[in-house]
C-alpha positions as protocol buffer text, in pm:
chain_id: "A"
residue {
  index: 1
  type: MET
  ca { x: -1019 y: -1694 z: -1037 }
}
residue {
  index: 2
  type: LYS
  ca { x: -707 y: -1698 z: -823 }
}
residue {
  index: 3
  type: VAL
  ca { x: -608 y: -1367 z: -668 }
}
residue {
  index: 4
  type: ALA
  ca { x: -314 y: -1283 z: -442 }
}
residue {
  index: 5
  type: TYR
  ca { x: -404 y: -1087 z: -131 }
}
residue {
  index: 6
  type: VAL
  ca { x: -77 y: -895 z: -108 }
}
residue {
  index: 7
  type: THR
  ca { x: 53 y: -859 z: 245 }
}
residue {
  index: 8
  type: THR
  ca { x: 391 y: -894 z: 418 }
}
residue {
  index: 9
  type: ASP
  ca { x: 565 y: -1122 z: 663 }
}
residue {
  index: 10
  type: HIS
  ca { x: 656 y: -813 z: 868 }
}
residue {
  index: 11
  type: PRO
  ca { x: 489 y: -795 z: 1212 }
}
residue {
  index: 12
  type: ALA
  ca { x: 294 y: -492 z: 1087 }
}
residue {
  index: 13
  type: ALA
  ca { x: 62 y: -727 z: 900 }
}
residue {
  index: 14
  type: GLY
  ca { x: -54 y: -861 z: 1235 }
}
residue {
  index: 15
  type: GLN
  ca { x: -271 y: -549 z: 1262 }
}
residue {
  index: 16
  type: ASP
  ca { x: -464 y: -647 z: 948 }
}
residue {
  index: 17
  type: ASP
  ca { x: -807 y: -735 z: 1084 }
}
residue {
  index: 18
  type: GLU
  ca { x: -971 y: -709 z: 741 }
}
residue {
  index: 19
  type: ARG
  ca { x: -799 y: -1006 z: 576 }
}
residue {
  index: 20
  type: GLU
  ca { x: -1051 y: -1275 z: 667 }
}
residue {
  index: 21
  type: ILE
  ca { x: -1342 y: -1044 z: 587 }
}
residue {
  index: 22
  type: VAL
  ca { x: -1202 y: -979 z: 240 }
}
residue {
  index: 23
  type: LEU
  ca { x: -1112 y: -1339 z: 165 }
}
residue {
  index: 24
  type: ALA
  ca { x: -1461 y: -1456 z: 265 }
}
residue {
  index: 25
  type: ALA
  ca { x: -1626 y: -1190 z: 47 }
}
residue {
  index: 26
  type: TRP
  ca { x: -1399 y: -1276 z: -245 }
}
residue {
  index: 27
  type: LEU
  ca { x: -1489 y: -1644 z: -212 }
}
residue {
  index: 28
  type: GLY
  ca { x: -1856 y: -1552 z: -226 }
}
residue {
  index: 29
  type: ALA
  ca { x: -1787 y: -1374 z: -556 }
}
residue {
  index: 30
  type: GLY
  ca { x: -1606 y: -1675 z: -702 }
}
residue {
  index: 31
  type: ILE
  ca { x: -1255 y: -1553 z: -624 }
}
residue {
  index: 32
  type: GLU
  ca { x: -1003 y: -1778 z: -452 }
}
residue {
  index: 33
  type: GLY
  ca { x: -786 y: -1543 z: -249 }
}
residue {
  index: 34
  type: SER
  ca { x: -448 y: -1635 z: -103 }
}
residue {
  index: 35
  type: PRO
  ca { x: -242 y: -1417 z: 134 }
}
residue {
  index: 36
  type: VAL
  ca { x: 106 y: -1368 z: -18 }
}
residue {
  index: 37
  type: SER
  ca { x: 399 y: -1161 z: 107 }
}
residue {
  index: 38
  type: TRP
  ca { x: 504 y: -910 z: -155 }
}
residue {
  index: 39
  type: HIS
  ca { x: 873 y: -975 z: -97 }
}
residue {
  index: 40
  type: ASP
  ca { x: 861 y: -1356 z: -90 }
}
residue {
  index: 41
  type: PRO
  ca { x: 1113 y: -1459 z: -361 }
}
residue {
  index: 42
  type: ARG
  ca { x: 946 y: -1800 z: -403 }
}
residue {
  index: 43
  type: VAL
  ca { x: 621 y: -1656 z: -539 }
}
residue {
  index: 44
  type: ASP
  ca { x: 545 y: -1693 z: -909 }
}
residue {
  index: 45
  type: TRP
  ca { x: 305 y: -1403 z: -960 }
}
residue {
  index: 46
  type: SER
  ca { x: 203 y: -1535 z: -1301 }
}
residue {
  index: 47
  type: ASP
  ca { x: 20 y: -1815 z: -1117 }
}
residue {
  index: 48
  type: PHE
  ca { x: -244 y: -1560 z: -1017 }
}
residue {
  index: 49
  type: ASP
  ca { x: -515 y: -1398 z: -1227 }
}
residue {
  index: 50
  type: ALA
  ca { x: -447 y: -1079 z: -1032 }
}
residue {
  index: 51
  type: ALA
  ca { x: -274 y: -940 z: -726 }
}
residue {
  index: 52
  type: VAL
  ca { x: -445 y: -692 z: -492 }
}
residue {
  index: 53
  type: VAL
  ca { x: -226 y: -487 z: -260 }
}
residue {
  index: 54
  type: ARG
  ca { x: -372 y: -486 z: 89 }
}
residue {
  index: 55
  type: SER
  ca { x: -150 y: -495 z: 399 }
}
residue {
  index: 56
  type: ALA
  ca { x: 198 y: -446 z: 253 }
}
residue {
  index: 57
  type: TRP
  ca { x: 256 y: -208 z: 539 }
}
residue {
  index: 58
  type: ASP
  ca { x: 633 y: -235 z: 555 }
}
residue {
  index: 59
  type: TYR
  ca { x: 686 y: -80 z: 211 }
}
residue {
  index: 60
  type: ILE
  ca { x: 769 y: 253 z: 376 }
}
residue {
  index: 61
  type: GLU
  ca { x: 1107 y: 113 z: 479 }
}
residue {
  index: 62
  type: ARG
  ca { x: 1186 y: -2 z: 122 }
}
residue {
  index: 63
  type: ARG
  ca { x: 972 y: 206 z: -109 }
}
residue {
  index: 64
  type: ASP
  ca { x: 1198 y: 184 z: -417 }
}
residue {
  index: 65
  type: GLU
  ca { x: 1202 y: -195 z: -389 }
}
residue {
  index: 66
  type: PHE
  ca { x: 825 y: -198 z: -351 }
}
residue {
  index: 67
  type: VAL
  ca { x: 770 y: 16 z: -660 }
}
residue {
  index: 68
  type: ALA
  ca { x: 1004 y: -207 z: -862 }
}
residue {
  index: 69
  type: TRP
  ca { x: 811 y: -509 z: -734 }
}
residue {
  index: 70
  type: ALA
  ca { x: 482 y: -355 z: -849 }
}
residue {
  index: 71
  type: HIS
  ca { x: 606 y: -299 z: -1202 }
}
residue {
  index: 72
  type: ARG
  ca { x: 752 y: -650 z: -1214 }
}
residue {
  index: 73
  type: VAL
  ca { x: 427 y: -809 z: -1098 }
}
residue {
  index: 74
  type: GLU
  ca { x: 224 y: -604 z: -1344 }
}
residue {
  index: 75
  type: SER
  ca { x: 434 y: -743 z: -1627 }
}
residue {
  index: 76
  type: VAL
  ca { x: 301 y: -1096 z: -1559 }
}
residue {
  index: 77
  type: THR
  ca { x: -48 y: -1045 z: -1413 }
}
residue {
  index: 78
  type: ARG
  ca { x: -302 y: -774 z: -1331 }
}
residue {
  index: 79
  type: LEU
  ca { x: -220 y: -555 z: -1033 }
}
residue {
  index: 80
  type: PHE
  ca { x: -465 y: -349 z: -830 }
}
residue {
  index: 81
  type: ASN
  ca { x: -415 y: -72 z: -801 }
}
residue {
  index: 82
  type: PRO
  ca { x: -184 y: -35 z: -1104 }
}
residue {
  index: 83
  type: ALA
  ca { x: 191 y: 1 z: -1063 }
}
residue {
  index: 84
  type: SER
  ca { x: 185 y: 353 z: -1206 }
}
residue {
  index: 85
  type: VAL
  ca { x: -65 y: 454 z: -937 }
}
residue {
  index: 86
  type: ILE
  ca { x: 143 y: 289 z: -664 }
}
residue {
  index: 87
  type: GLU
  ca { x: 459 y: 467 z: -777 }
}
residue {
  index: 88
  type: TRP
  ca { x: 280 y: 804 z: -785 }
}
residue {
  index: 89
  type: ASN
  ca { x: 78 y: 759 z: -467 }
}
residue {
  index: 90
  type: THR
  ca { x: 354 y: 633 z: -235 }
}
residue {
  index: 91
  type: ASP
  ca { x: 524 y: 974 z: -243 }
}
residue {
  index: 92
  type: LYS
  ca { x: 304 y: 1254 z: -110 }
}
residue {
  index: 93
  type: THR
  ca { x: 450 y: 1501 z: -358 }
}
residue {
  index: 94
  type: TYR
  ca { x: 147 y: 1395 z: -564 }
}
residue {
  index: 95
  type: LEU
  ca { x: -41 y: 1656 z: -359 }
}
residue {
  index: 96
  type: ARG
  ca { x: 137 y: 1920 z: -565 }
}
residue {
  index: 97
  type: THR
  ca { x: -15 y: 1796 z: -891 }
}
residue {
  index: 98
  type: LEU
  ca { x: -379 y: 1714 z: -817 }
}
residue {
  index: 99
  type: GLY
  ca { x: -513 y: 2065 z: -862 }
}
residue {
  index: 100
  type: VAL
  ca { x: -760 y: 2042 z: -572 }
}
residue {
  index: 101
  type: PRO
  ca { x: -776 y: 2219 z: -234 }
}
residue {
  index: 102
  type: THR
  ca { x: -533 y: 2059 z: 9 }
}
residue {
  index: 103
  type: VAL
  ca { x: -401 y: 2132 z: 355 }
}
residue {
  index: 104
  type: PRO
  ca { x: -150 y: 2421 z: 315 }
}
residue {
  index: 105
  type: THR
  ca { x: 193 y: 2267 z: 272 }
}
residue {
  index: 106
  type: HIS
  ca { x: 540 y: 2414 z: 289 }
}
residue {
  index: 107
  type: TRP
  ca { x: 790 y: 2192 z: 108 }
}
residue {
  index: 108
  type: ALA
  ca { x: 1100 y: 2241 z: 317 }
}
residue {
  index: 109
  type: GLU
  ca { x: 1440 y: 2309 z: 167 }
}
residue {
  index: 110
  type: SER
  ca { x: 1775 y: 2355 z: 337 }
}
residue {
  index: 111
  type: GLY
  ca { x: 1833 y: 2713 z: 444 }
}
residue {
  index: 112
  type: THR
  ca { x: 1472 y: 2827 z: 409 }
}
residue {
  index: 113
  type: ASP
  ca { x: 1256 y: 2953 z: 694 }
}
residue {
  index: 114
  type: LEU
  ca { x: 928 y: 2795 z: 798 }
}
residue {
  index: 115
  type: PRO
  ca { x: 599 y: 2987 z: 774 }
}
residue {
  index: 116
  type: GLU
  ca { x: 465 y: 3159 z: 1083 }
}
residue {
  index: 117
  type: TRP
  ca { x: 199 y: 2916 z: 1207 }
}
residue {
  index: 118
  type: ASP
  ca { x: 61 y: 2856 z: 1555 }
}
residue {
  index: 119
  type: GLU
  ca { x: 138 y: 2485 z: 1542 }
}
residue {
  index: 120
  type: TYR
  ca { x: 330 y: 2265 z: 1302 }
}
residue {
  index: 121
  type: VAL
  ca { x: 312 y: 1912 z: 1165 }
}
residue {
  index: 122
  type: VAL
  ca { x: 640 y: 1802 z: 1008 }
}
residue {
  index: 123
  type: LYS
  ca { x: 665 y: 1475 z: 815 }
}
residue {
  index: 124
  type: PRO
  ca { x: 848 y: 1308 z: 528 }
}
residue {
  index: 125
  type: ALA
  ca { x: 673 y: 1272 z: 193 }
}
residue {
  index: 126
  type: VAL
  ca { x: 718 y: 895 z: 206 }
}
residue {
  index: 127
  type: SER
  ca { x: 551 y: 789 z: 528 }
}
residue {
  index: 128
  type: ALA
  ca { x: 247 y: 620 z: 677 }
}
residue {
  index: 129
  type: GLY
  ca { x: 78 y: 599 z: 1014 }
}
residue {
  index: 130
  type: ALA
  ca { x: 243 y: 920 z: 1140 }
}
residue {
  index: 131
  type: ARG
  ca { x: 588 y: 758 z: 1119 }
}
residue {
  index: 132
  type: ASP
  ca { x: 869 y: 1015 z: 1162 }
}
residue {
  index: 133
  type: THR
  ca { x: 601 y: 1281 z: 1207 }
}
residue {
  index: 134
  type: ILE
  ca { x: 593 y: 1541 z: 1484 }
}
residue {
  index: 135
  type: ARG
  ca { x: 340 y: 1797 z: 1600 }
}
residue {
  index: 136
  type: THR
  ca { x: 479 y: 2099 z: 1783 }
}
residue {
  index: 137
  type: ARG
  ca { x: 415 y: 2465 z: 1865 }
}
residue {
  index: 138
  type: ASP
  ca { x: 792 y: 2521 z: 1881 }
}
residue {
  index: 139
  type: ARG
  ca { x: 903 y: 2667 z: 1548 }
}
residue {
  index: 140
  type: ASP
  ca { x: 1267 y: 2583 z: 1620 }
}
residue {
  index: 141
  type: ALA
  ca { x: 1176 y: 2222 z: 1698 }
}
residue {
  index: 142
  type: ALA
  ca { x: 980 y: 2201 z: 1374 }
}
residue {
  index: 143
  type: ALA
  ca { x: 1272 y: 2345 z: 1180 }
}
residue {
  index: 144
  type: GLY
  ca { x: 1513 y: 2106 z: 1351 }
}
residue {
  index: 145
  type: HIS
  ca { x: 1305 y: 1802 z: 1263 }
}
residue {
  index: 146
  type: ALA
  ca { x: 1272 y: 1920 z: 904 }
}
residue {
  index: 147
  type: ALA
  ca { x: 1648 y: 1970 z: 884 }
}
residue {
  index: 148
  type: ALA
  ca { x: 1715 y: 1622 z: 1020 }
}
residue {
  index: 149
  type: LEU
  ca { x: 1483 y: 1465 z: 763 }
}
residue {
  index: 150
  type: LEU
  ca { x: 1639 y: 1669 z: 483 }
}
residue {
  index: 151
  type: ALA
  ca { x: 1987 y: 1561 z: 596 }
}
residue {
  index: 152
  type: ALA
  ca { x: 1869 y: 1200 z: 564 }
}
residue {
  index: 153
  type: GLY
  ca { x: 1783 y: 1268 z: 201 }
}
residue {
  index: 154
  type: ARG
  ca { x: 1407 y: 1281 z: 248 }
}
residue {
  index: 155
  type: THR
  ca { x: 1151 y: 1520 z: 102 }
}
residue {
  index: 156
  type: VAL
  ca { x: 987 y: 1712 z: 386 }
}
residue {
  index: 157
  type: MET
  ca { x: 634 y: 1847 z: 426 }
}
residue {
  index: 158
  type: VAL
  ca { x: 550 y: 2113 z: 685 }
}
residue {
  index: 159
  type: GLN
  ca { x: 182 y: 2183 z: 748 }
}
residue {
  index: 160
  type: PRO
  ca { x: -19 y: 2382 z: 1000 }
}
residue {
  index: 161
  type: TYR
  ca { x: -198 y: 2168 z: 1256 }
}
residue {
  index: 162
  type: ILE
  ca { x: -573 y: 2188 z: 1189 }
}
residue {
  index: 163
  type: PRO
  ca { x: -755 y: 2217 z: 1526 }
}
residue {
  index: 164
  type: SER
  ca { x: -1089 y: 2115 z: 1375 }
}
residue {
  index: 165
  type: VAL
  ca { x: -950 y: 1763 z: 1344 }
}
residue {
  index: 166
  type: GLU
  ca { x: -1001 y: 1717 z: 1717 }
}
residue {
  index: 167
  type: GLN
  ca { x: -1367 y: 1821 z: 1702 }
}
residue {
  index: 168
  type: GLU
  ca { x: -1482 y: 1694 z: 1362 }
}
residue {
  index: 169
  type: GLY
  ca { x: -1201 y: 1448 z: 1290 }
}
residue {
  index: 170
  type: GLU
  ca { x: -1078 y: 1337 z: 953 }
}
residue {
  index: 171
  type: LEU
  ca { x: -1345 y: 1214 z: 715 }
}
residue {
  index: 172
  type: SER
  ca { x: -1249 y: 916 z: 498 }
}
residue {
  index: 173
  type: LEU
  ca { x: -1465 y: 841 z: 194 }
}
residue {
  index: 174
  type: LEU
  ca { x: -1428 y: 486 z: 56 }
}
residue {
  index: 175
  type: TYR
  ca { x: -1480 y: 399 z: -310 }
}
residue {
  index: 176
  type: PHE
  ca { x: -1470 y: 72 z: -504 }
}
residue {
  index: 177
  type: GLY
  ca { x: -1444 y: 93 z: -882 }
}
residue {
  index: 178
  type: GLY
  ca { x: -1530 y: 462 z: -858 }
}
residue {
  index: 179
  type: GLN
  ca { x: -1854 y: 387 z: -672 }
}
residue {
  index: 180
  type: PHE
  ca { x: -1901 y: 541 z: -328 }
}
residue {
  index: 181
  type: SER
  ca { x: -1930 y: 277 z: -56 }
}
residue {
  index: 182
  type: HIS
  ca { x: -1922 y: 446 z: 283 }
}
residue {
  index: 183
  type: ALA
  ca { x: -1755 y: 716 z: 488 }
}
residue {
  index: 184
  type: VAL
  ca { x: -1616 y: 723 z: 839 }
}
residue {
  index: 185
  type: ARG
  ca { x: -1503 y: 983 z: 1086 }
}
residue {
  index: 186
  type: ARG
  ca { x: -1155 y: 865 z: 1177 }
}
residue {
  index: 187
  type: HIS
  ca { x: -982 y: 885 z: 1511 }
}
residue {
  index: 188
  type: PRO
  ca { x: -750 y: 1186 z: 1488 }
}
residue {
  index: 189
  type: MET
  ca { x: -378 y: 1119 z: 1505 }
}
residue {
  index: 190
  type: LEU
  ca { x: -125 y: 1333 z: 1694 }
}
residue {
  index: 191
  type: THR
  ca { x: -367 y: 1413 z: 1977 }
}
residue {
  index: 192
  type: GLY
  ca { x: -205 y: 1195 z: 2242 }
}
residue {
  index: 193
  type: VAL
  ca { x: -520 y: 983 z: 2272 }
}
residue {
  index: 194
  type: ALA
  ca { x: -455 y: 624 z: 2174 }
}
residue {
  index: 195
  type: GLU
  ca { x: -658 y: 464 z: 1897 }
}
residue {
  index: 196
  type: THR
  ca { x: -859 y: 160 z: 2001 }
}
residue {
  index: 197
  type: ALA
  ca { x: -1097 y: -75 z: 1823 }
}
residue {
  index: 198
  type: GLU
  ca { x: -1382 y: 122 z: 1981 }
}
residue {
  index: 199
  type: ASN
  ca { x: -1275 y: 471 z: 1881 }
}
residue {
  index: 200
  type: ARG
  ca { x: -1106 y: 395 z: 1548 }
}
residue {
  index: 201
  type: ALA
  ca { x: -1392 y: 518 z: 1332 }
}
residue {
  index: 202
  type: THR
  ca { x: -1763 y: 606 z: 1321 }
}
residue {
  index: 203
  type: LEU
  ca { x: -1986 y: 590 z: 1015 }
}
residue {
  index: 204
  type: ARG
  ca { x: -2073 y: 935 z: 881 }
}
residue {
  index: 205
  type: ASP
  ca { x: -2280 y: 1077 z: 596 }
}
residue {
  index: 206
  type: PRO
  ca { x: -2055 y: 1321 z: 408 }
}
residue {
  index: 207
  type: ASP
  ca { x: -2182 y: 1672 z: 347 }
}
residue {
  index: 208
  type: ASP
  ca { x: -2245 y: 1783 z: -11 }
}
residue {
  index: 209
  type: ASP
  ca { x: -1923 y: 1985 z: -28 }
}
residue {
  index: 210
  type: GLN
  ca { x: -1722 y: 1688 z: 98 }
}
residue {
  index: 211
  type: PHE
  ca { x: -1877 y: 1460 z: -164 }
}
residue {
  index: 212
  type: ALA
  ca { x: -1803 y: 1717 z: -432 }
}
residue {
  index: 213
  type: LEU
  ca { x: -1439 y: 1746 z: -334 }
}
residue {
  index: 214
  type: ALA
  ca { x: -1390 y: 1368 z: -316 }
}
residue {
  index: 215
  type: GLU
  ca { x: -1538 y: 1328 z: -665 }
}
residue {
  index: 216
  type: ARG
  ca { x: -1311 y: 1604 z: -792 }
}
residue {
  index: 217
  type: VAL
  ca { x: -1007 y: 1436 z: -638 }
}
residue {
  index: 218
  type: LEU
  ca { x: -1085 y: 1099 z: -798 }
}
residue {
  index: 219
  type: ALA
  ca { x: -1156 y: 1262 z: -1135 }
}
residue {
  index: 220
  type: ALA
  ca { x: -797 y: 1386 z: -1133 }
}
residue {
  index: 221
  type: VAL
  ca { x: -666 y: 1027 z: -1139 }
}
residue {
  index: 222
  type: PRO
  ca { x: -686 y: 889 z: -1496 }
}
residue {
  index: 223
  type: GLU
  ca { x: -636 y: 519 z: -1413 }
}
residue {
  index: 224
  type: ASN
  ca { x: -914 y: 276 z: -1324 }
}
residue {
  index: 225
  type: LEU
  ca { x: -901 y: 213 z: -950 }
}
residue {
  index: 226
  type: LEU
  ca { x: -1025 y: -94 z: -766 }
}
residue {
  index: 227
  type: TYR
  ca { x: -1024 y: 92 z: -436 }
}
residue {
  index: 228
  type: ALA
  ca { x: -966 y: 445 z: -314 }
}
residue {
  index: 229
  type: ARG
  ca { x: -983 y: 629 z: 16 }
}
residue {
  index: 230
  type: VAL
  ca { x: -1016 y: 1006 z: 13 }
}
residue {
  index: 231
  type: ASP
  ca { x: -920 y: 1166 z: 346 }
}
residue {
  index: 232
  type: LEU
  ca { x: -1059 y: 1514 z: 410 }
}
residue {
  index: 233
  type: VAL
  ca { x: -1047 y: 1772 z: 688 }
}
residue {
  index: 234
  type: ARG
  ca { x: -1214 y: 2109 z: 730 }
}
residue {
  index: 235
  type: MET
  ca { x: -1008 y: 2425 z: 754 }
}
residue {
  index: 236
  type: PRO
  ca { x: -1095 y: 2682 z: 1024 }
}
residue {
  index: 237
  type: ASP
  ca { x: -1313 y: 2868 z: 772 }
}
residue {
  index: 238
  type: GLY
  ca { x: -1512 y: 2550 z: 704 }
}
residue {
  index: 239
  type: GLU
  ca { x: -1365 y: 2467 z: 364 }
}
residue {
  index: 240
  type: PRO
  ca { x: -1309 y: 2093 z: 310 }
}
residue {
  index: 241
  type: VAL
  ca { x: -958 y: 2012 z: 189 }
}
residue {
  index: 242
  type: LEU
  ca { x: -772 y: 1697 z: 97 }
}
residue {
  index: 243
  type: ILE
  ca { x: -525 y: 1572 z: 353 }
}
residue {
  index: 244
  type: GLU
  ca { x: -437 y: 1249 z: 171 }
}
residue {
  index: 245
  type: LEU
  ca { x: -549 y: 1026 z: -116 }
}
residue {
  index: 246
  type: GLU
  ca { x: -490 y: 661 z: -26 }
}
residue {
  index: 247
  type: LEU
  ca { x: -459 y: 440 z: -335 }
}
residue {
  index: 248
  type: THR
  ca { x: -189 y: 191 z: -235 }
}
residue {
  index: 249
  type: GLU
  ca { x: -270 y: -6 z: 82 }
}
residue {
  index: 250
  type: PRO
  ca { x: -538 y: 183 z: 273 }
}
residue {
  index: 251
  type: TYR
  ca { x: -732 y: 43 z: 563 }
}
residue {
  index: 252
  type: LEU
  ca { x: -1086 y: 23 z: 424 }
}
residue {
  index: 253
  type: PHE
  ca { x: -1299 y: 22 z: 741 }
}
residue {
  index: 254
  type: LEU
  ca { x: -1486 y: -284 z: 615 }
}
residue {
  index: 255
  type: ARG
  ca { x: -1609 y: -367 z: 966 }
}
residue {
  index: 256
  type: ASP
  ca { x: -1802 y: -41 z: 977 }
}
residue {
  index: 257
  type: GLU
  ca { x: -2027 y: -95 z: 673 }
}
residue {
  index: 258
  type: LEU
  ca { x: -2186 y: -438 z: 628 }
}
residue {
  index: 259
  type: ALA
  ca { x: -2229 y: -405 z: 250 }
}
residue {
  index: 260
  type: ALA
  ca { x: -1872 y: -290 z: 184 }
}
residue {
  index: 261
  type: PRO
  ca { x: -1692 y: -629 z: 170 }
}
residue {
  index: 262
  type: ASP
  ca { x: -1937 y: -762 z: -91 }
}
residue {
  index: 263
  type: LEU
  ca { x: -1913 y: -443 z: -296 }
}
residue {
  index: 264
  type: PHE
  ca { x: -1533 y: -473 z: -287 }
}
residue {
  index: 265
  type: ALA
  ca { x: -1551 y: -837 z: -401 }
}
residue {
  index: 266
  type: GLU
  ca { x: -1811 y: -775 z: -671 }
}
residue {
  index: 267
  type: THR
  ca { x: -1611 y: -482 z: -807 }
}
residue {
  index: 268
  type: LEU
  ca { x: -1297 y: -695 z: -826 }
}
residue {
  index: 269
  type: ALA
  ca { x: -1487 y: -975 z: -1002 }
}
residue {
  index: 270
  type: GLU
  ca { x: -1624 y: -731 z: -1261 }
}
residue {
  index: 271
  type: MET
  ca { x: -1283 y: -578 z: -1326 }
}
residue {
  index: 272
  type: LEU
  ca { x: -1130 y: -922 z: -1375 }
}
residue {
  index: 273
  type: LYS
  ca { x: -1388 y: -997 z: -1643 }
}
residue {
  index: 274
  type: GLY
  ca { x: -1294 y: -684 z: -1834 }
}
């Protein structure tokens, strides 16, 4: 089986330290993987038995083009995750429709006031890696950033900063084919402490309530998923809530769990047989 490992020729892909791990695991499962840039016009996607989106990390700058690409590729081969999932998941307005507990979110509109919170996180709905995101205690600064994003034609999310992130961190639960693989405590963003290879993540056993919420989140997605990452935080009262559901091109923390690369490969092989 020939499968495209979908990446980009943008410098952002240079941060992909999971590529060789994945390609080796795929080969062990009888899958010949080839790194391919999603926007390379020379690629004939029908040459592949499937395409798996991995480090297409420049899509943020051209999301509409990326979504159109996904639908085009899916018309000639299998795409993981499906184009419908990619279109839905690359705009964080999906948080409105899941029907699960999430971080409180104010969807900003021109001329409306922000809630009274101690500290704000303001970001566009199409974003990744904290791009165009600010954290501030200054309500006027938060409102100004929201207004600037709105003026640029972007949908804007305003959320309270959750202090527990700095103590407990974000918990990411990784799934392949709906099967739980592993979970990590992620380095918190927006703290001013730089992420390094050493502090990026630590393996964690999720608590029962975190497992339950992650399963509830995934149950709300009707499509079959090759991979999923469910990112949770705890509110000040201890309730776990969803901060993000990563179904497009998530980092999978494959270096943190030795069995994860093989599970990923075996899941892909089984789905290709179906």
